[in-house]
C-alpha positions as CSV (number, residue, x, y, z in Angstrom):
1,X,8.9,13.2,-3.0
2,X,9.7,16.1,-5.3
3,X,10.5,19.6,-3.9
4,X,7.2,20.8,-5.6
5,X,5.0,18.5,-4.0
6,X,3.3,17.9,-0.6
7,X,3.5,15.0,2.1
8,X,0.3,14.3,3.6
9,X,0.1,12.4,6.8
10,X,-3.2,10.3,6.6
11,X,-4.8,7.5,8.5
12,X,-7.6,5.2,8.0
13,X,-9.6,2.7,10.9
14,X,-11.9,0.1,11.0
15,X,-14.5,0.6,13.6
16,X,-17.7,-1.5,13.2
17,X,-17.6,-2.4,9.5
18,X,-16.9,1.5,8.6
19,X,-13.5,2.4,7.5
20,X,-13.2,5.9,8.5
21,X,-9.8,8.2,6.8
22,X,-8.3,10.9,7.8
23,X,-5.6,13.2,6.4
24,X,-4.5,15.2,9.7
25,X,-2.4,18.1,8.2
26,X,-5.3,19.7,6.5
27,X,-7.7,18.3,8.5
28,X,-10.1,16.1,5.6
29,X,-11.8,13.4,6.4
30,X,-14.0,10.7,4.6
31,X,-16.0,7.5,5.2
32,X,-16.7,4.1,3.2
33,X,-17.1,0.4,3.8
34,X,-13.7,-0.4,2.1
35,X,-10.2,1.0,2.6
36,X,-9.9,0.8,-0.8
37,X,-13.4,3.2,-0.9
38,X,-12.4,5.3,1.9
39,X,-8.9,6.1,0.4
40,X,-10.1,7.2,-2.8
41,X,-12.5,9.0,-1.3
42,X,-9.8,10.8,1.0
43,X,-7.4,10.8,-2.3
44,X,-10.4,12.9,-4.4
45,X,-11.4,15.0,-1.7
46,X,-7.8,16.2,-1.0
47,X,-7.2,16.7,-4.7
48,X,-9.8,19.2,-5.0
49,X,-9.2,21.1,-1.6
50,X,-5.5,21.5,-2.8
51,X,-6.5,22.3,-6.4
52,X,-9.0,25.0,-5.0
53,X,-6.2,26.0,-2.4
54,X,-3.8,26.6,-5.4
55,X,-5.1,27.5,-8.6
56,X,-9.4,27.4,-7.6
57,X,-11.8,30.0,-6.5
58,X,-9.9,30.1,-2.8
59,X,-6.4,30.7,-4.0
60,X,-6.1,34.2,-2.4
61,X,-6.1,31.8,1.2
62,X,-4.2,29.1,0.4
63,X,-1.3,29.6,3.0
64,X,-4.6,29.5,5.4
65,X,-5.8,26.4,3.8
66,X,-2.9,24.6,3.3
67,X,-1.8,24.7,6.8
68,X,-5.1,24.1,8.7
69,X,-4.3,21.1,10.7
70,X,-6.6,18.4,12.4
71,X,-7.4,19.0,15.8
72,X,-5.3,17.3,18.5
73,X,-6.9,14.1,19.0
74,X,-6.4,13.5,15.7
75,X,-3.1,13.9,15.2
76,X,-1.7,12.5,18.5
77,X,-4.4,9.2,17.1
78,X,-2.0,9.3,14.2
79,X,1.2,9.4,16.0
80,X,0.0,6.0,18.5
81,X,-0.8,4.5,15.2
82,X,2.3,5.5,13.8
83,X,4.0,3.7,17.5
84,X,2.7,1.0,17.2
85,X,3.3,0.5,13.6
86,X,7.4,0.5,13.7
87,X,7.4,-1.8,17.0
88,X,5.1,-4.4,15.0
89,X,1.9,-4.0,17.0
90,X,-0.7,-2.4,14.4
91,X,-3.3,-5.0,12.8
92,X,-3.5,-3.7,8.9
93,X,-7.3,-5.2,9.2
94,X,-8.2,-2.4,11.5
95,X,-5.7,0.6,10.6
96,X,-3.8,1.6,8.0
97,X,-1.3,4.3,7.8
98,X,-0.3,6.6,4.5
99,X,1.5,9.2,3.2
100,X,0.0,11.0,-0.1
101,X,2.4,12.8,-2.3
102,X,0.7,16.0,-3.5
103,X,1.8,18.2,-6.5
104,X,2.0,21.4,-5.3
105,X,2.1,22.7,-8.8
106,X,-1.2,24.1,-10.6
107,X,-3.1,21.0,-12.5
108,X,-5.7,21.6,-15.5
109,X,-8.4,19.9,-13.9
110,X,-9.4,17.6,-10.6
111,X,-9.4,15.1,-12.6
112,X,-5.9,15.3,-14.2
113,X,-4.6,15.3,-10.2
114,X,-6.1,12.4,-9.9
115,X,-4.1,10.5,-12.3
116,X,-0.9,11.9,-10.6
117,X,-0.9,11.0,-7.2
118,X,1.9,8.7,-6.1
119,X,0.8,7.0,-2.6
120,X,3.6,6.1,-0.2
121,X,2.3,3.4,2.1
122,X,4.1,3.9,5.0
């Protein structure tokens, strides 16, 4: 990670054929019937809430938006995850743990974010 980037904490589960992702520490969520799906849709949908945080139409409350975190629940979901990931316990066919990389640094468009993004599988 670069000094002018951002480390997202982000997790994604299987429950009843719907993979469900969540990126706790600025509380987006998204839905899909792949992980692959679901974590591009995450992927896009925090590339434009940090592009409209930074440089977009809400800029003027981007220390507000950058820094609105998932409720509890979800977080302390991401941290049992997280357990049970380093002692060997958690099934990748039912959750998945990442890390995005976000540049912090104002991009022309959405869509040239996009291409940048460097995921960190943890």
């Amino acid at each position: 990670m670069h000094p002018k980037e951002l480390l997202l904490r982000c997790y994604a589960e299987n429950k009843n054929d719907q993979w469900q992702a969540f990126c706790i520490d600025i509380n987006i969520a998204a839905q899909g019937e792949t992980f692959e799906e679901v974590h591009g849709k995450l992927i896009s949908m925090v590339n434009g809430y940090i592009y409209d945080a930074t440089v977009g139409e809400h800029r003027e409350y981007a220390d507000q938006l950058l820094n609105r975190k998932a409720p509890l629940g979800f977080r302390t979901k991401y941290l049992w995850y997280k357990a049970l990931f380093v002692i060997g316990r958690l099934r990748s066919d039912t959750w998945k743990l990442f890390q995005e990389a976000m540049p912090l640094a104002p991009v022309c468009s959405i869509n040239d974010a996009d291409s940048q993004i460097q995921t960190a599988h943890v």
